[in-house]
Amino acid sequence: GTRDQVRAVGSSTVYPFAKAVAESLAKADPSLKSPIIESTGTGAGMKLFCAGVGAQFPDIENASRRMKKSEFEDCAKNGVKDIVEIQVGLDGVAFAEAQGGPGIALTPEDVYKALAKNPYGKPNTAKTWKDVNPSLPAEPILVYGPPSTSGTRDALKELILTKGCDENAEMKALKDSDKDKHDKVCGEVRDDGAYVDAGENDNLIVQKIEANPKAIGIFGYSYLEENKGRIKGLTMKGVEPTYATISDFTYPGARPLYIYVKKAHLKAIPGLQAFVTEWSKLWGKDGALAKLGMVVAPDDVLAGSAKAVNDLPVLDGSQLK
Amino acid sequence: MSPAILLLLAFGLSLFGWLAARSRAWAFRKSASGVRLHSLPNFHGWYVALWIGVPALLFAVLWNTISSTLITAHVMADPAASLLPGFGFERETMLAEARAVAEGKAFGVFNEEAQGLIAPYRTAITLYDSIGLIVTILVGFAGGAFAFLRLKPDFTARTRVERAVMALLLIASLVAILTTIGIIASLVFETVRFFGMVSPIDFLFGTHWSPDPMSSGAPNGKDYGAIPLFWGTIYIGAIIAMIVAIPLGLMSAIFLTQYASSGVRKVMKPLLEILAGVPTVVYGYFAALTVAPMVRDAAQAIGISSASTESAVAAGLVMGIMIIPFVSSMADDSIAAVPQAMRDGSLAMGATTAETITKVLVPAALPGIVAGVMLAISRAIGETMIVVMAAGASANLTANPFESMTTVTFQIVAMLTGEGSFDHPATLSAFALGMVLFLVTLTLNFIALRVVKRYREAYE
Amino acid sequence: MNAEAIKTEVKADDRPYFDAPSKMSAKNVSVFYGDKRAIDDVSIEIPQRYVTAFIGPSGCGKSTFLRSLNRMNDTIANARVEGEILLDGEDIYKSGMDVVQLRARVGMVFQKPNPFPKSIYDNIAYGPKIHGLTGSKAELDEIVEQSLRRAGLWDEVKDRLADSGTALSGGQQQRLCIARAIAVDPEVILMDEPCSALDPIATARIEELIDELRGRFAIVIVTHSMQQAARVSQRTAFFHLGKVVEYGKTSDIFTNPREERTKDYITGRYG
Amino acid sequence: MNAEAIKTEVKADDRPYFDAPSKMSAKNVSVFYGDKRAIDDVSIEIPQRYVTAFIGPSGCGKSTFLRSLNRMNDTIANARVEGEILLDGEDIYKSGMDVVQLRARVGMVFQKPNPFPKSIYDNIAYGPKIHGLTGSKAELDEIVEQSLRRAGLWDEVKDRLADSGTALSGGQQQRLCIARAIAVDPEVILMDEPCSALDPIATARIEELIDELRGRFAIVIVTHSMQQAARVSQRTAFFHLGKVVEYGKTSDIFTNPREERTKDYITGRYG
Amino acid sequence: MTETVPTTQLTEVQAQRRTRMAGVLARRRAADRRFRWLGFIAVAFSALMLAFLLVNMSSAGVAGFQRSEVRFDIPLAGSMQIDSRRLTQSDPMGGLELAGLEKVVEGAAKKAFGPDADDLVAQGAWREVASALIDDPSLLNGTYHASLPASDDLASAQRGEGDAAMQQVAKKLVREGKLVRTFDKGFLSRSDATSPQSVGIWGALKGSMLTMFITLVLAFPVGVLSALYLEEYAPKNRWTEWIEISINNLAAVPSIIFGLLGLAVFLGLFPNYRSAPLIGGMTLALMTMPVIVISGRNAIKAVPPSIRDAALAIGASKVQVVFNHVLPLALPGILTGTIIGMARALGETAPLLMIGMRAFVASPPSGFTAPSSVLPVQIFLWSDEIDRGFVERTSAAIVVLLVFLLLMNGLAIYLRNRFEKRW
Ligand SMILES: Nc1ncnc2c1ncn2[C@@H]1O[C@H](COP(=O)(O)OP(=O)(O)OP(=O)(O)O)[C@@H](O)[C@H]1O
Ligand SMILES: Nc1ncnc2c1ncn2[C@@H]1O[C@H](COP(=O)(O)OP(=O)(O)OP(=O)(O)O)[C@@H](O)[C@H]1O
Ligand SMILES: [Mg+2]
Ligand SMILES: [Mg+2]
Ligand SMILES: O=P([O-])([O-])[O-]
């Protein structure tokens, strides 16, 4: 059988942007049926996406991280060979607190020391920010952040914690000698109550830190943008999380968002090509996605992505981790 | 041929057979007066109708599954098919497009290559449709003729039709068993895979839960200790919720059955039942947005600074409210099952209503009430939306009800809709958790039903 | 009890029935279920220390009237009583009346034995406990033993007081219920067809027991068996269609009924 | 029916009871509920065109035996019948027997009137309809009217055939049930205490009806009232503890019982 | 047998006991009253919670049926090169787009609100103008008094949230009567969208209806037939005991596990129908079926055995007894149970999350196999939206769902009262 509407699955982070693209496509070309976007989470989406080629399998995977090698192999095993990877934008992992909060100046290193389970291999005993860095206030460490099942958490790990960790030369060396151990020491988050898993609903984190000015929240940048009046971003190495700083990577919390497209479906599913093209129309600086809180990727990346939309290069599995 | 047409055809033929057989049976009666038919003419009708309808339907279903393969094979033999791309999805799509046009479901094709296939499709479809039609009719006729020839005045049509009815009833009730098997089958495979990666001992007895779905390398069994989840589940569902639901439910049942006037009962009983009818997603929203902040503020006001917005209390409280009608209706039933004579006996001794309830009715109904509570617990620990929306994600092993806790159902949803890949033990743990949940509720129900049964029998 | 005994019994009570002092008296009592009048203007005296039998065809209102004597009718939502029922001269339907205390004074035994699903001991102890009759465990033990003895059940159950009351045989259960009623030391005992669920042997035991008990209590018994009424009672009231057709000494009613309807009923013309 | 009539009745039938041709006969029938033997080796003949009464104390197995005569026992999961029961010489428990047809031939009326919650007309018409007795509406109307007439109910209900059967009074309901049983033109009618839920007047109506019907059917009636047995039956079987103690002409049983136990029961020594 | 002379005097022991009894009486009375109060409080508390929940939800929901609209005039006469006849042909929307309606609307907005008008009027709002024109082509010749959805930013500014500058603008416009909050008719006829200003509930509602239809068609017959089998025919053996156990157990299996079943089995069998009401309905049918079986069995049990005896004794066969008498009498009870089971299914969320019904579907489903959402899932999705405008919309969706559930519960209660004890 066949299908006459595009189907995309995957990340809940990309979901609102994909929705907007779908809506825009449906308006632009009423003859096409509106694409179906399902928010399954990147992992579950990958499983669906890689299950095979055919009408019953999704055409597009939205991802808030890069495809993993294991997933690529799974795809290949099921006959999903030609995959096009397109980076559509950025998401910032922002640190924020209530409007009336003290406004701590953070660095990745401090965050690592405050939140890692075993900073530099030793159990974390820090109770207050002062314990981490004497120049910080003696406020207790209380951070609300995303749960381990979410992409934002993965980004936190990769973009902040590991970076902070690697500022220590020993750890950097460890990376080459014992990668698994390095992952553990640098990536594991403490679970003694200083870091609180706040569930998938980022709105709740916003509410929580609003209610507790001493707490810090970690979430996708779009939430900061949307709740500007109620919370404010915290500087990281002196850089404030803003649109500009995230998109030029001066704020260290930016992570790329991708869509993966099955080449084999391009000819078979009406509207798929148009949908991908629609992304490229909306992801620019003045595009609709930026208004929704997506951070626009730097110009060179965008240029590359635009080229990818045209040329549809096939993803090379050997680059993946 | 659309399945609907074959279906209609089978029904039409059956109706025809029904009418024919019925009039034949009437004829028996008329011709030989004094002969009593064994079965009513209607039953003769049904007998023949079944013999026509069932084989025709079976054939129609069969034909429906094979005809499309036959049609495709026929089309592939056409020269136009050689233009198709060699293999795979595109080719399938084009075939499907051509077919859709040929069947009149679509007006044009999206790929030009499909254009040439429309005509071959038309011929093939016409051909196989007519074959299907004719064979269906033949099968129906054959069955009908066989049945029709057996009709005679003392033919036991009723017995036979009733046997068919019985078979239908039996099949219907087997659906339940199939469902149970389906549930077990859909859990067991992934569960086994999970236990291949994480030892069941670590899983069932470990006290630390922090699987990382993004981690690579061999999983650390130490991170898969599900005790905090079990604890959270029990604490929220079986302790906090029950502390709310049991007294309120039991006292409501007692008030409504023993004290309230029939007018009050008529109004209040259905009102309370509405509490059970409110969707859990609404409760979840209510818990997350209204109750949780209230609870946190209240707790902070009395000096519990660690109070979390996602406290176990908030979720448990709302869950308890949801369960009230469940407990009260079970208690109501059990109290009603205590014979009126017990109540009369006690009142005739000069006991007050309260004494009668607490000293006679409730003790006598206790097994039923306990069973009801067990069912309520199994309901509460399986509840998903409230905890997904209002309970936390942190697997705390704590007795402080104002802290955030997580539950089995929460983790199932989180893992299955999360970031991890599907071959990762963290994701697979959802199935193992589902299995545990299933087995626990199964046990609770099994015990509860046994208790109820034994105790009901005691009075019957 | 044999046929001779019945004879003697009836003899011994050969005084006019209004001689006996009255324990309870009903004056122009009517009972309604909703709009339906089940008892119609009944006046009757229940004498002290006698057994009074209510007989009559099914549905004539015997049970209804009996239940109005200790206000068990209150438990039926739409039941309503008119007229006066006096216990020792006090109207039991007067507004300040405490039904709890009334029922302690006017006990009741039902058609089907209804022991509580508790131990034999607790079955008996229930009444004294809730009424606060005893101060100590010893006193309570005393009451339990005495009640069981009086009900003629002590020897059969003294070694198994902790067993459940429901584990006894039907006849024993009924005696247990009688013992339970006695335990709060009532003044009147009402029995609604106490033997109809029992076999002949158990029935005979209960009848004997009733005879022994009447020395202490006023007893009212509803029965559908005229033979039983003749055997155990000294006074008989014949009910028909909600009215008392005839009330008098049992011996008179059975040997020399004044009313035609009574005669017809007793000779089995109907019912 | 008055006392004189009963007398005459019994007189008219003053032949030895084995003279009457037998419609059904039970040979060494035992009925078990699980392991419990409720009927123990009973042999009895049900004569054509007579009324046979089963009497005996509660629980002696009257109903059990009655229900085994039209295999209503089949509906009780653990009930099992041994021995032979013949209807016109054919064993009703033989393997090929169609119970549906058997029950159309041996009808039954129950203790509590149990009309269907349908119209009076449909109550009667149901049987003829499912047995295909009629070809046309007119024929069916005819059957309904006739059955109601025979049951003595026609005049009371002819204007309200569309009313629900449950809206009738108890006695009318019971006659409706009898009419319903008659409507399928059975050969035997079994009645299990058909009057025990009725008042005396309704009872008298039913007894009259039974007397009228016996000209056409063999009738078996279970009753707990010896008076009733004496009034309506020509043959009486006295059951006790699952056995038939005595079976014979009603007049003999009541005036001159052969067995001591029968005598005791009849004179009210027990039960 | 001796006659003692009857007296009415109490013995000393009796008299003593009477005083004791009277002594504790007041306390016992008080205890009885307290107990009664406790019961009353329990009922009252439960009722209050219900009231609180309903009022809480619906008061927030009322705002969700409204949206912010900006009002300005669009002079249409002569502004576009389009013939009103074009509007009756196919694709009139395309015609208006070609004719430059978007620019016209934009221009009018700029005239009314200044150069920042783009930020005030929702994107694509011109389509609403287009729809109005298609409905009534005569408008082309006059000035159209437009009331178009405000942009998300302006809408939240009107609620007093977000950017301070925008809030000033909103205040000014409100004063001028150019910005109003007004009842949003479209909420009940549109489907899901990105902006809270343009979402609607109809798509999810239709999805729910389609799903419920499948559930009913599958669960009702199977449930009723199983109930009949178990209650009327099933011999007591190990097989039927297994059936009983599984049914009773299925009634209590957590709903999420049915979701896992649907994911593994139904989506395994019909991978094409992910997110479709067909699969959702099948999954929910398995959940609802045991509820129907259990209530059906109770209803069947309540049919007095005397009715069965009566029919059997006239020579009705077992099947005739069941289908002519038992089933019709039990039907009201079965229907009550079915409605309650369906109401539960209508509110069910968790299993549907597992089978892909949490998709963004911008148009109402066209059939049983088209991807779709359902009301409770829509609520769940909206509750997770970033934009704060969704908070009210979520409550409004909850109100819609609750209305349906209350109607169903009401119907069940009515049925139960109406047909309670007919015999
Ligand atoms: N709760 C009730 N509601 C309405 N009517 C009732 C109720 N209880 C009894 N009745 C009716 O009141 C009348 C008298 O009933 P009652 O039970 O007092 O008769 P009875 O003489 O005890 O009969 P039986 O010998 O069968 O026990 C009967 O017509 C009965 O139907
Ligand atoms: N379904 C059953 N299962 C087990 N035992 C039963 C069942 N029905 C009746 N019995 C027992 O079989 C015996 C005979 O019962 P049956 O009902 O035939 O007595 P009966 O003479 O009709 O009594 P009654 O006059 O009370 O109607 C009794 O001991 C009874 O307890
Ligand atoms: Mg009575
Ligand atoms: Mg009987
Ligand atoms: O759903 P996420 O993969 O973006 O967390």
Coordinates of N, CA, C and O in Angstrom, one line a residue, chain E residues 43-96:
Chain E
V43 N -18.9 11.9 53.0 CA -19.6 12.2 51.8 C -19.5 13.6 51.3 O -19.2 13.9 50.1
A44 N -19.6 14.5 52.3 CA -19.5 15.9 51.9 C -18.2 16.3 51.4 O -18.1 17.0 50.4
F45 N -17.1 15.7 52.0 CA -15.8 16.0 51.5 C -15.6 15.5 50.1 O -15.1 16.3 49.2
S46 N -16.1 14.3 49.8 CA -15.9 13.8 48.5 C -16.7 14.6 47.5 O -16.2 15.0 46.4
A47 N -17.9 15.0 47.9 CA -18.7 15.9 47.0 C -18.0 17.2 46.7 O -18.0 17.7 45.6
L48 N -17.4 17.7 47.8 CA -16.8 19.0 47.7 C -15.6 18.9 46.7 O -15.3 19.8 45.9
M49 N -14.8 17.8 46.9 CA -13.7 17.6 46.0 C -14.2 17.6 44.5 O -13.5 18.2 43.7
L50 N -15.2 16.9 44.3 CA -15.8 16.9 43.0 C -16.1 18.3 42.5 O -15.8 18.7 41.4
A51 N -16.8 19.0 43.4 CA -17.3 20.3 43.0 C -16.0 21.2 42.7 O -16.0 21.9 41.7
F52 N -15.1 21.1 43.6 CA -13.8 21.9 43.5 C -13.2 21.6 42.1 O -12.8 22.5 41.4
L53 N -13.1 20.3 41.8 CA -12.4 19.9 40.6 C -13.2 20.5 39.4 O -12.6 21.1 38.5
L54 N -14.5 20.3 39.4 CA -15.3 20.7 38.3 C -15.2 22.3 38.1 O -15.0 22.8 37.0
V55 N -15.4 22.9 39.2 CA -15.4 24.4 39.2 C -14.0 24.9 38.7 O -13.9 25.8 37.9
N56 N -13.0 24.3 39.3 CA -11.6 24.7 39.0 C -11.4 24.6 37.5 O -10.8 25.5 36.9
M57 N -11.7 23.4 37.0 CA -11.5 23.2 35.6 C -12.3 24.1 34.7 O -11.8 24.6 33.7
S58 N -13.6 24.2 35.0 CA -14.4 24.9 34.1 C -14.2 26.4 34.2 O -14.3 27.1 33.2
S59 N -13.9 26.9 35.4 CA -13.7 28.4 35.4 C -12.4 28.7 34.6 O -12.5 29.8 33.9
A60 N -11.4 27.9 34.6 CA -10.3 28.2 33.8 C -10.6 27.9 32.3 O -10.1 28.6 31.4
G61 N -11.5 27.0 32.1 CA -11.9 26.6 30.7 C -12.7 27.6 30.0 O -12.5 27.8 28.8
V62 N -13.4 28.4 30.8 CA -14.2 29.4 30.1 C -13.4 30.4 29.3 O -13.7 30.7 28.1
A63 N -12.2 30.8 29.8 CA -11.3 31.6 29.1 C -10.8 31.0 27.9 O -10.5 31.6 26.9
G64 N -10.7 29.6 27.9 CA -10.1 28.9 26.8 C -11.1 28.9 25.6 O -10.6 28.6 24.5
F65 N -12.3 29.2 25.8 CA -13.2 29.3 24.7 C -13.2 30.7 24.0 O -13.9 31.0 23.1
Q66 N -12.3 31.5 24.5 CA -12.1 32.8 23.9 C -10.8 33.0 23.3 O -9.8 32.2 23.6
R67 N -10.6 34.0 22.4 CA -9.3 34.3 22.0 C -9.2 35.8 21.8 O -10.2 36.5 21.8
S68 N -8.0 36.3 21.7 CA -7.8 37.7 21.5 C -7.9 38.0 20.0 O -7.3 37.4 19.1
E69 N -8.7 39.0 19.7 CA -8.9 39.4 18.3 C -8.6 40.9 18.1 O -9.0 41.7 19.0
V70 N -8.0 41.2 17.0 CA -7.8 42.7 16.7 C -8.9 43.1 15.7 O -9.2 42.3 14.8
R71 N -9.3 44.3 15.8 CA -10.4 44.7 14.9 C -10.0 45.9 14.1 O -9.4 46.9 14.6
F72 N -10.2 45.8 12.8 CA -9.9 46.9 11.9 C -10.7 46.8 10.7 O -11.2 45.7 10.4
D73 N -10.7 47.9 9.9 CA -11.5 47.8 8.7 C -10.6 47.5 7.5 O -9.5 48.0 7.4
I74 N -11.1 46.7 6.5 CA -10.3 46.4 5.3 C -11.2 46.9 4.1 O -12.2 46.3 3.9
P75 N -10.7 48.0 3.5 CA -11.5 48.4 2.3 C -11.2 47.5 1.2 O -10.1 47.4 0.7
L76 N -12.2 46.7 0.8 CA -11.9 45.7 -0.2 C -12.3 46.2 -1.6 O -11.7 45.7 -2.6
A77 N -13.3 47.1 -1.7 CA -13.8 47.5 -3.0 C -12.7 48.0 -3.8 O -11.9 48.9 -3.4
G78 N -12.5 47.4 -5.0 CA -11.5 47.8 -5.9 C -10.0 47.6 -5.5 O -9.1 48.0 -6.2
S79 N -9.8 46.9 -4.4 CA -8.4 46.7 -4.0 C -7.8 45.5 -4.7 O -6.6 45.4 -4.8
M80 N -8.6 44.6 -5.3 CA -8.0 43.4 -5.9 C -8.6 43.2 -7.3 O -9.8 43.5 -7.6
Q81 N -7.8 42.6 -8.2 CA -8.3 42.3 -9.5 C -8.9 40.9 -9.4 O -8.3 39.9 -9.8
I82 N -10.1 40.8 -8.9 CA -10.7 39.5 -8.9 C -12.2 39.6 -9.1 O -12.8 40.5 -8.5
D83 N -12.8 38.7 -9.8 CA -14.2 38.7 -10.1 C -14.9 37.9 -9.0 O -14.4 36.8 -8.6
S84 N -16.0 38.3 -8.6 CA -16.7 37.6 -7.5 C -17.1 36.2 -8.0 O -17.3 35.3 -7.2
R85 N -17.2 36.0 -9.4 CA -17.6 34.7 -9.8 C -16.5 33.7 -9.6 O -16.7 32.5 -9.4
R86 N -15.3 34.2 -9.6 CA -14.1 33.3 -9.4 C -14.2 32.6 -8.0 O -13.7 31.5 -7.8
L87 N -14.9 33.3 -7.1 CA -15.0 32.7 -5.7 C -16.0 31.5 -5.7 O -16.0 30.8 -4.7
T88 N -16.7 31.3 -6.7 CA -17.6 30.1 -6.7 C -17.0 29.0 -7.4 O -17.6 27.9 -7.5
Q89 N -15.8 29.2 -8.0 CA -15.2 28.1 -8.8 C -14.3 27.3 -7.8 O -14.2 27.6 -6.6
S90 N -13.6 26.3 -8.4 CA -12.7 25.5 -7.6 C -11.5 26.3 -7.1 O -11.0 27.2 -7.7
D91 N -11.0 25.9 -5.9 CA -9.9 26.6 -5.3 C -10.0 28.1 -5.2 O -9.2 28.8 -5.7
P92 N -11.1 28.6 -4.6 CA -11.2 30.1 -4.5 C -10.1 30.7 -3.6 O -9.7 31.8 -3.9
M93 N -9.7 29.9 -2.7 CA -8.6 30.4 -1.8 C -7.4 30.7 -2.6 O -6.8 31.8 -2.4
G94 N -7.0 29.8 -3.5 CA -5.9 30.1 -4.4 C -6.1 31.4 -5.2 O -5.2 32.2 -5.4
G95 N -7.3 31.5 -5.7 CA -7.6 32.7 -6.4 C -7.4 34.0 -5.6 O -6.7 34.9 -6.1
L96 N -7.8 34.0 -4.4 CA -7.7 35.2 -3.6 C -6.2 35.4 -3.3 O -5.8 36.5 -3.2

